[in-house]
Amino acid sequence: MNILDITPALKAEVQKVAEVAGYLWQNGWAERNGGNITVNITHLINDSVRALPAISQVMPIGTVLPHLKGCYFFCKGTGKRMRDLARRPMENGSIIRILDDCASYVIVADNPVMPTSELPSHLSVHNHLIGKGSPYTATVHTHPIELVAMSHNRAMLEKDVLTRLLWSMIPETKAFCPLGLGIIPYTLPGSIELADATLAQLDEYDVVLWEKHGVFAQGLDVMDAFDQIDVLSKSAKIYVASRSMGFEPEGMTDEQMAEMSRAFNLPK
Ligand code: 13P
Ligand code: ZN
């Protein structure tokens, strides 16, 4: 029997992942196997899942993550396509259990699909979130066209230059992505260095831009993480549309943005 059929709460969570995977593909952000999603599902695990035997070898994470002992995650499979995850999540992703050494994991359901190559970044962030008692459960990495294009411009990679630009394109961006966009200088995909850099920035921002690669977001659930990327991407599209109409967009003024912060009680 499919694991999701015996755990309805887990089924609902995995269906949300599938829905978001479809949005990533439809947005043109998920060429081939581009992007990955992981969700901490530990709170949804019942005794029948806990009793599942390993269906893989013990795999190293590559780092030690003390808060993840015994935790469960749904992970997109490495090399798997978002458009396939959208239709068949349990064939294109798997559920893993972190072992007691906090440095390795096994796959427990449904198929021995190896988790995403960006697992070090995802799990490092989950470890940090649990450690600080955060309610966030989901992390999403994807390749949004305009935001990645902007990361090829040196001036836009200066601290908070893009945050300010994107906030100023449309008022809602500041309201719904109130911490802005952190910047990570180019780092090898899938590396522990990328995981460490991402972790450091996510204390200050909910979404970070991996230079010349993509974005990484954290959120209450997978929809929340997606929404933040989506509002930033919308602003980036407005900027690009203005430039392709031949003008530099004016952007909201500092006073208009300060007014937004007061009205919406925003932290910055
Ligand atoms: P995976 O297929 O291993 O998830 O990798 C996709 C990706 O975007 C790497 O950065
Ligand atoms: Zn990527």
mmCIF file of C-alpha atoms and ligand atoms in Angstrom:
data_model
loop_
_atom_site.group_PDB
_atom_site.id
_atom_site.type_symbol
_atom_site.label_atom_id
_atom_site.label_comp_id
_atom_site.label_asym_id
_atom_site.label_seq_id
_atom_site.Cartn_x
_atom_site.Cartn_y
_atom_site.Cartn_z
ATOM 1 C CA MET A 1 0.000 0.000 0.000
ATOM 2 C CA ASN A 2 1.147 3.549 -0.776
ATOM 3 C CA ILE A 3 2.421 5.316 2.357
ATOM 4 C CA LEU A 4 0.214 8.327 1.616
ATOM 5 C CA ASP A 5 -2.929 6.177 1.779
ATOM 6 C CA ILE A 6 -2.253 5.342 5.427
ATOM 7 C CA THR A 7 -1.370 8.876 6.512
ATOM 8 C CA PRO A 8 -3.898 11.486 5.239
ATOM 9 C CA ALA A 9 -2.055 14.487 6.786
ATOM 10 C CA LEU A 10 1.127 13.460 5.003
ATOM 11 C CA LYS A 11 -0.829 12.997 1.792
ATOM 12 C CA ALA A 12 -2.093 16.599 1.984
ATOM 13 C CA GLU A 13 1.459 17.895 2.503
ATOM 14 C CA VAL A 14 2.866 15.905 -0.418
ATOM 15 C CA GLN A 15 -0.020 17.112 -2.612
ATOM 16 C CA LYS A 16 0.994 20.701 -1.796
ATOM 17 C CA VAL A 17 4.555 19.876 -2.913
ATOM 18 C CA ALA A 18 3.162 18.449 -6.165
ATOM 19 C CA GLU A 19 1.043 21.588 -6.713
ATOM 20 C CA VAL A 20 4.031 23.897 -6.205
ATOM 21 C CA ALA A 21 6.232 21.700 -8.425
ATOM 22 C CA GLY A 22 3.655 22.296 -11.180
ATOM 23 C CA TYR A 23 3.825 26.072 -10.633
ATOM 24 C CA LEU A 24 7.648 26.020 -10.865
ATOM 25 C CA TRP A 25 7.444 24.177 -14.189
ATOM 26 C CA GLN A 26 4.641 26.396 -15.554
ATOM 27 C CA ASN A 27 6.659 29.502 -14.660
ATOM 28 C CA GLY A 28 9.588 28.282 -16.747
ATOM 29 C CA TRP A 29 11.778 28.132 -13.656
ATOM 30 C CA ALA A 30 12.367 24.362 -13.750
ATOM 31 C CA GLU A 31 14.150 23.250 -16.903
ATOM 32 C CA ARG A 32 14.962 19.528 -16.920
ATOM 33 C CA ASN A 33 15.632 18.572 -13.261
ATOM 34 C CA GLY A 34 16.209 22.190 -12.166
ATOM 35 C CA GLY A 35 15.244 23.085 -8.612
ATOM 36 C CA ASN A 36 14.384 21.083 -5.513
ATOM 37 C CA ILE A 37 11.920 21.037 -2.634
ATOM 38 C CA THR A 38 12.197 19.521 0.844
ATOM 39 C CA VAL A 39 9.605 19.543 3.617
ATOM 40 C CA ASN A 40 10.050 18.633 7.271
ATOM 41 C CA ILE A 41 7.225 16.131 7.844
ATOM 42 C CA THR A 42 8.354 14.867 11.264
ATOM 43 C CA HIS A 43 5.190 16.194 12.981
ATOM 44 C CA LEU A 44 3.027 14.195 10.534
ATOM 45 C CA ILE A 45 4.718 10.858 11.096
ATOM 46 C CA ASN A 46 2.665 8.132 12.803
ATOM 47 C CA ASP A 47 3.692 4.747 14.216
ATOM 48 C CA SER A 48 3.238 2.923 10.915
ATOM 49 C CA VAL A 49 5.716 5.244 9.174
ATOM 50 C CA ARG A 50 8.072 5.101 12.154
ATOM 51 C CA ALA A 51 8.076 1.297 11.828
ATOM 52 C CA LEU A 52 9.108 1.349 8.160
ATOM 53 C CA PRO A 53 12.433 -0.351 7.431
ATOM 54 C CA ALA A 54 15.176 1.369 5.446
ATOM 55 C CA ILE A 55 14.967 0.772 1.693
ATOM 56 C CA SER A 56 18.396 2.244 0.955
ATOM 57 C CA GLN A 57 21.930 2.043 2.244
ATOM 58 C CA VAL A 58 22.961 4.504 4.934
ATOM 59 C CA MET A 59 23.896 7.704 3.088
ATOM 60 C CA PRO A 60 26.130 10.486 4.503
ATOM 61 C CA ILE A 61 24.723 14.044 4.573
ATOM 62 C CA GLY A 62 28.259 15.487 4.420
ATOM 63 C CA THR A 63 27.835 17.509 7.592
ATOM 64 C CA VAL A 64 26.591 16.971 11.161
ATOM 65 C CA LEU A 65 23.169 18.455 11.936
ATOM 66 C CA PRO A 66 22.356 17.834 15.633
ATOM 67 C CA HIS A 67 18.745 19.060 15.601
ATOM 68 C CA LEU A 68 17.731 16.609 12.857
ATOM 69 C CA LYS A 69 18.087 13.401 14.908
ATOM 70 C CA GLY A 70 15.130 11.130 14.009
ATOM 71 C CA CYS A 71 13.506 13.734 11.729
ATOM 72 C CA TYR A 72 11.659 12.859 8.519
ATOM 73 C CA PHE A 73 11.722 14.822 5.258
ATOM 74 C CA PHE A 74 9.989 14.569 1.924
ATOM 75 C CA CYS A 75 12.633 15.365 -0.732
ATOM 76 C CA LYS A 76 12.531 15.786 -4.490
ATOM 77 C CA GLY A 77 14.762 13.114 -6.063
ATOM 78 C CA THR A 78 18.056 14.115 -7.638
ATOM 79 C CA GLY A 79 17.793 14.324 -11.420
ATOM 80 C CA LYS A 80 13.991 14.214 -11.228
ATOM 81 C CA ARG A 81 11.880 16.740 -13.130
ATOM 82 C CA MET A 82 9.534 19.199 -11.394
ATOM 83 C CA ARG A 83 6.934 18.520 -14.070
ATOM 84 C CA ASP A 84 7.045 14.822 -13.139
ATOM 85 C CA LEU A 85 7.039 15.570 -9.389
ATOM 86 C CA ALA A 86 3.834 17.527 -10.025
ATOM 87 C CA ARG A 87 2.042 14.471 -11.388
ATOM 88 C CA ARG A 88 3.686 11.600 -9.515
ATOM 89 C CA PRO A 89 5.312 12.909 -6.312
ATOM 90 C CA MET A 90 6.102 9.547 -4.749
ATOM 91 C CA GLU A 91 7.859 8.311 -7.894
ATOM 92 C CA ASN A 92 9.966 11.462 -8.193
ATOM 93 C CA GLY A 93 10.684 12.063 -4.535
ATOM 94 C CA SER A 94 11.111 10.037 -1.373
ATOM 95 C CA ILE A 95 10.803 10.146 2.401
ATOM 96 C CA ILE A 96 14.050 10.006 4.358
ATOM 97 C CA ARG A 97 14.774 9.480 8.062
ATOM 98 C CA ILE A 98 17.828 11.107 9.665
ATOM 99 C CA LEU A 99 19.782 8.601 11.734
ATOM 100 C CA ASP A 100 20.890 8.997 15.351
ATOM 101 C CA ASP A 101 24.416 10.097 14.333
ATOM 102 C CA CYS A 102 22.798 13.261 12.825
ATOM 103 C CA ALA A 103 25.201 12.852 9.905
ATOM 104 C CA SER A 104 23.465 10.255 7.729
ATOM 105 C CA TYR A 105 20.048 9.170 6.524
ATOM 106 C CA VAL A 106 18.113 6.302 4.980
ATOM 107 C CA ILE A 107 15.197 6.317 2.550
ATOM 108 C CA VAL A 108 12.060 4.749 4.071
ATOM 109 C CA ALA A 109 9.335 5.311 1.445
ATOM 110 C CA ASP A 110 8.008 4.764 -1.192
ATOM 111 C CA ASN A 111 10.811 4.090 -3.676
ATOM 112 C CA PRO A 112 14.602 4.223 -3.299
ATOM 113 C CA VAL A 113 14.785 7.606 -5.090
ATOM 114 C CA MET A 114 18.007 9.390 -4.090
ATOM 115 C CA PRO A 115 17.277 12.849 -2.623
ATOM 116 C CA THR A 116 18.278 16.084 -4.334
ATOM 117 C CA SER A 117 21.948 17.000 -4.752
ATOM 118 C CA GLU A 118 21.191 20.218 -2.846
ATOM 119 C CA LEU A 119 20.338 18.188 0.275
ATOM 120 C CA PRO A 120 23.210 19.784 2.275
ATOM 121 C CA SER A 121 21.665 23.258 1.832
ATOM 122 C CA HIS A 122 18.119 22.074 2.534
ATOM 123 C CA LEU A 123 19.005 20.038 5.618
ATOM 124 C CA SER A 124 21.375 22.667 7.035
ATOM 125 C CA VAL A 125 18.556 25.193 6.865
ATOM 126 C CA HIS A 126 16.021 22.783 8.431
ATOM 127 C CA ASN A 127 18.516 22.026 11.215
ATOM 128 C CA HIS A 128 18.915 25.737 11.917
ATOM 129 C CA LEU A 129 15.150 26.360 11.822
ATOM 130 C CA ILE A 130 14.446 23.570 14.319
ATOM 131 C CA GLY A 131 17.295 24.811 16.527
ATOM 132 C CA LYS A 132 15.766 28.255 16.850
ATOM 133 C CA GLY A 133 12.194 26.966 17.286
ATOM 134 C CA SER A 134 11.016 28.378 13.930
ATOM 135 C CA PRO A 135 7.558 27.340 12.619
ATOM 136 C CA TYR A 136 9.004 27.092 9.062
ATOM 137 C CA THR A 137 8.852 23.590 7.572
ATOM 138 C CA ALA A 138 9.633 23.973 3.861
ATOM 139 C CA THR A 139 12.564 24.989 1.662
ATOM 140 C CA VAL A 140 12.422 25.559 -2.106
ATOM 141 C CA HIS A 141 15.224 26.081 -4.631
ATOM 142 C CA THR A 142 14.359 27.109 -8.189
ATOM 143 C CA HIS A 143 15.766 28.946 -11.250
ATOM 144 C CA PRO A 144 13.572 32.055 -11.909
ATOM 145 C CA ILE A 145 14.663 33.584 -15.222
ATOM 146 C CA GLU A 146 14.662 37.329 -14.481
ATOM 147 C CA LEU A 147 16.137 37.013 -10.974
ATOM 148 C CA VAL A 148 18.965 34.778 -12.234
ATOM 149 C CA ALA A 149 19.584 37.249 -15.092
ATOM 150 C CA MET A 150 19.867 40.083 -12.555
ATOM 151 C CA SER A 151 22.490 38.086 -10.655
ATOM 152 C CA HIS A 152 24.790 38.456 -13.686
ATOM 153 C CA ASN A 153 24.980 42.210 -12.989
ATOM 154 C CA ARG A 154 27.776 43.011 -10.527
ATOM 155 C CA ALA A 155 26.153 46.228 -9.248
ATOM 156 C CA MET A 156 22.923 44.367 -8.421
ATOM 157 C CA LEU A 157 24.848 41.930 -6.215
ATOM 158 C CA GLU A 158 25.822 44.652 -3.731
ATOM 159 C CA LYS A 159 24.062 44.190 -0.380
ATOM 160 C CA ASP A 160 20.359 45.207 -0.520
ATOM 161 C CA VAL A 161 20.574 46.839 -3.977
ATOM 162 C CA LEU A 162 18.197 44.248 -5.472
ATOM 163 C CA THR A 163 16.025 44.180 -2.352
ATOM 164 C CA ARG A 164 15.425 47.921 -2.676
ATOM 165 C CA LEU A 165 14.894 47.763 -6.429
ATOM 166 C CA LEU A 166 12.432 44.854 -6.214
ATOM 167 C CA TRP A 167 10.509 46.352 -3.270
ATOM 168 C CA SER A 168 10.142 49.610 -5.209
ATOM 169 C CA MET A 169 8.514 48.024 -8.295
ATOM 170 C CA ILE A 170 5.092 47.302 -6.689
ATOM 171 C CA PRO A 171 3.969 47.873 -3.072
ATOM 172 C CA GLU A 172 2.999 44.268 -2.343
ATOM 173 C CA THR A 173 6.557 42.973 -2.737
ATOM 174 C CA LYS A 174 7.682 44.678 0.457
ATOM 175 C CA ALA A 175 4.502 43.592 2.263
ATOM 176 C CA PHE A 176 4.815 39.925 1.300
ATOM 177 C CA CYS A 177 8.595 39.549 1.191
ATOM 178 C CA PRO A 178 9.363 41.902 4.095
ATOM 179 C CA LEU A 179 12.903 40.666 4.746
ATOM 180 C CA GLY A 180 14.044 41.145 1.134
ATOM 181 C CA LEU A 181 16.546 39.139 -0.902
ATOM 182 C CA GLY A 182 19.956 38.039 0.412
ATOM 183 C CA ILE A 183 22.862 37.497 -1.983
ATOM 184 C CA ILE A 184 25.218 34.499 -2.108
ATOM 185 C CA PRO A 185 28.317 34.896 -4.316
ATOM 186 C CA TYR A 186 28.735 32.139 -6.908
ATOM 187 C CA THR A 187 29.395 28.794 -5.185
ATOM 188 C CA LEU A 188 29.491 25.234 -6.564
ATOM 189 C CA PRO A 189 25.957 23.691 -6.699
ATOM 190 C CA GLY A 190 25.368 20.974 -4.109
ATOM 191 C CA SER A 191 28.397 21.940 -1.999
ATOM 192 C CA ILE A 192 28.681 22.272 1.784
ATOM 193 C CA GLU A 193 30.117 25.786 1.129
ATOM 194 C CA LEU A 194 26.862 26.739 -0.622
ATOM 195 C CA ALA A 195 24.892 25.284 2.301
ATOM 196 C CA ASP A 196 26.933 27.281 4.841
ATOM 197 C CA ALA A 197 26.618 30.542 2.887
ATOM 198 C CA THR A 198 22.858 30.024 2.465
ATOM 199 C CA LEU A 199 22.438 29.337 6.157
ATOM 200 C CA ALA A 200 24.280 32.510 7.136
ATOM 201 C CA GLN A 201 22.053 34.703 4.937
ATOM 202 C CA LEU A 202 18.734 33.105 5.934
ATOM 203 C CA ASP A 203 18.960 34.596 9.423
ATOM 204 C CA GLU A 204 18.507 37.988 7.782
ATOM 205 C CA TYR A 205 16.400 37.149 4.694
ATOM 206 C CA ASP A 206 13.660 34.596 3.849
ATOM 207 C CA VAL A 207 14.849 34.288 0.246
ATOM 208 C CA VAL A 208 18.423 34.294 -1.054
ATOM 209 C CA LEU A 209 19.789 34.597 -4.588
ATOM 210 C CA TRP A 210 22.511 32.155 -5.563
ATOM 211 C CA GLU A 211 24.627 34.169 -8.049
ATOM 212 C CA LYS A 212 24.238 32.920 -11.657
ATOM 213 C CA HIS A 213 22.173 29.942 -10.449
ATOM 214 C CA GLY A 214 18.814 30.463 -8.723
ATOM 215 C CA VAL A 215 16.992 31.307 -5.519
ATOM 216 C CA PHE A 216 16.500 29.455 -2.240
ATOM 217 C CA ALA A 217 13.541 30.227 0.033
ATOM 218 C CA GLN A 218 12.243 29.081 3.392
ATOM 219 C CA GLY A 219 8.620 29.274 4.519
ATOM 220 C CA LEU A 220 5.900 28.043 6.837
ATOM 221 C CA ASP A 221 4.999 25.506 4.178
ATOM 222 C CA VAL A 222 5.868 24.926 0.533
ATOM 223 C CA MET A 223 3.171 27.397 -0.666
ATOM 224 C CA ASP A 224 4.544 30.134 1.589
ATOM 225 C CA ALA A 225 8.111 29.603 0.325
ATOM 226 C CA PHE A 226 6.839 29.633 -3.279
ATOM 227 C CA ASP A 227 4.803 32.824 -2.727
ATOM 228 C CA GLN A 228 7.833 34.779 -1.599
ATOM 229 C CA ILE A 229 9.823 33.765 -4.688
ATOM 230 C CA ASP A 230 6.784 34.545 -6.837
ATOM 231 C CA VAL A 231 6.365 38.134 -5.555
ATOM 232 C CA LEU A 232 10.095 38.844 -6.012
ATOM 233 C CA SER A 233 9.947 37.371 -9.508
ATOM 234 C CA LYS A 234 6.904 39.542 -10.327
ATOM 235 C CA SER A 235 8.870 42.656 -9.376
ATOM 236 C CA ALA A 236 11.833 41.475 -11.460
ATOM 237 C CA LYS A 237 9.471 41.014 -14.440
ATOM 238 C CA ILE A 238 8.107 44.562 -14.015
ATOM 239 C CA TYR A 239 11.673 45.893 -14.025
ATOM 240 C CA VAL A 240 12.566 43.892 -17.144
ATOM 241 C CA ALA A 241 9.315 44.942 -18.895
ATOM 242 C CA SER A 242 10.057 48.619 -18.160
ATOM 243 C CA ARG A 243 13.609 48.291 -19.476
ATOM 244 C CA SER A 244 12.396 46.547 -22.625
ATOM 245 C CA MET A 245 9.918 49.402 -23.186
ATOM 246 C CA GLY A 246 13.003 51.597 -23.265
ATOM 247 C CA PHE A 247 12.995 53.340 -19.890
ATOM 248 C CA GLU A 248 14.432 52.909 -16.389
ATOM 249 C CA PRO A 249 11.431 52.428 -14.078
ATOM 250 C CA GLU A 250 11.022 55.239 -11.552
ATOM 251 C CA GLY A 251 10.298 52.941 -8.607
ATOM 252 C CA MET A 252 8.412 53.908 -5.461
ATOM 253 C CA THR A 253 10.087 56.669 -3.454
ATOM 254 C CA ASP A 254 11.775 56.072 -0.085
ATOM 255 C CA GLU A 255 8.850 57.866 1.578
ATOM 256 C CA GLN A 256 6.285 55.636 -0.183
ATOM 257 C CA MET A 257 8.166 52.543 0.990
ATOM 258 C CA ALA A 258 8.497 53.881 4.531
ATOM 259 C CA GLU A 259 4.742 54.477 4.507
ATOM 260 C CA MET A 260 4.220 50.804 3.488
ATOM 261 C CA SER A 261 6.397 49.676 6.409
ATOM 262 C CA ARG A 262 4.357 51.746 8.879
ATOM 263 C CA ALA A 263 1.002 50.649 7.431
ATOM 264 C CA PHE A 264 1.889 46.945 7.354
ATOM 265 C CA ASN A 265 4.062 46.934 10.484
ATOM 266 C CA LEU A 266 7.038 45.618 8.520
ATOM 267 C CA PRO A 267 10.391 44.895 10.186
ATOM 268 C CA LYS A 268 12.613 46.904 7.770
HETATM 269 P P1 13P B 1 18.689 17.972 -8.269
HETATM 270 O O1 13P B 1 18.080 17.349 -9.503
HETATM 271 O O2 13P B 1 19.775 17.132 -7.676
HETATM 272 O O3 13P B 1 17.600 18.344 -7.261
HETATM 273 O O4 13P B 1 19.434 19.314 -8.699
HETATM 274 C C1 13P B 1 18.768 20.354 -9.352
HETATM 275 C C2 13P B 1 19.379 21.689 -9.086
HETATM 276 O O5 13P B 1 18.744 22.691 -9.352
HETATM 277 C C3 13P B 1 20.740 21.776 -8.475
HETATM 278 O O6 13P B 1 21.016 23.076 -8.062
HETATM 279 ZN ZN ZN B 2 19.766 24.625 -9.058
#
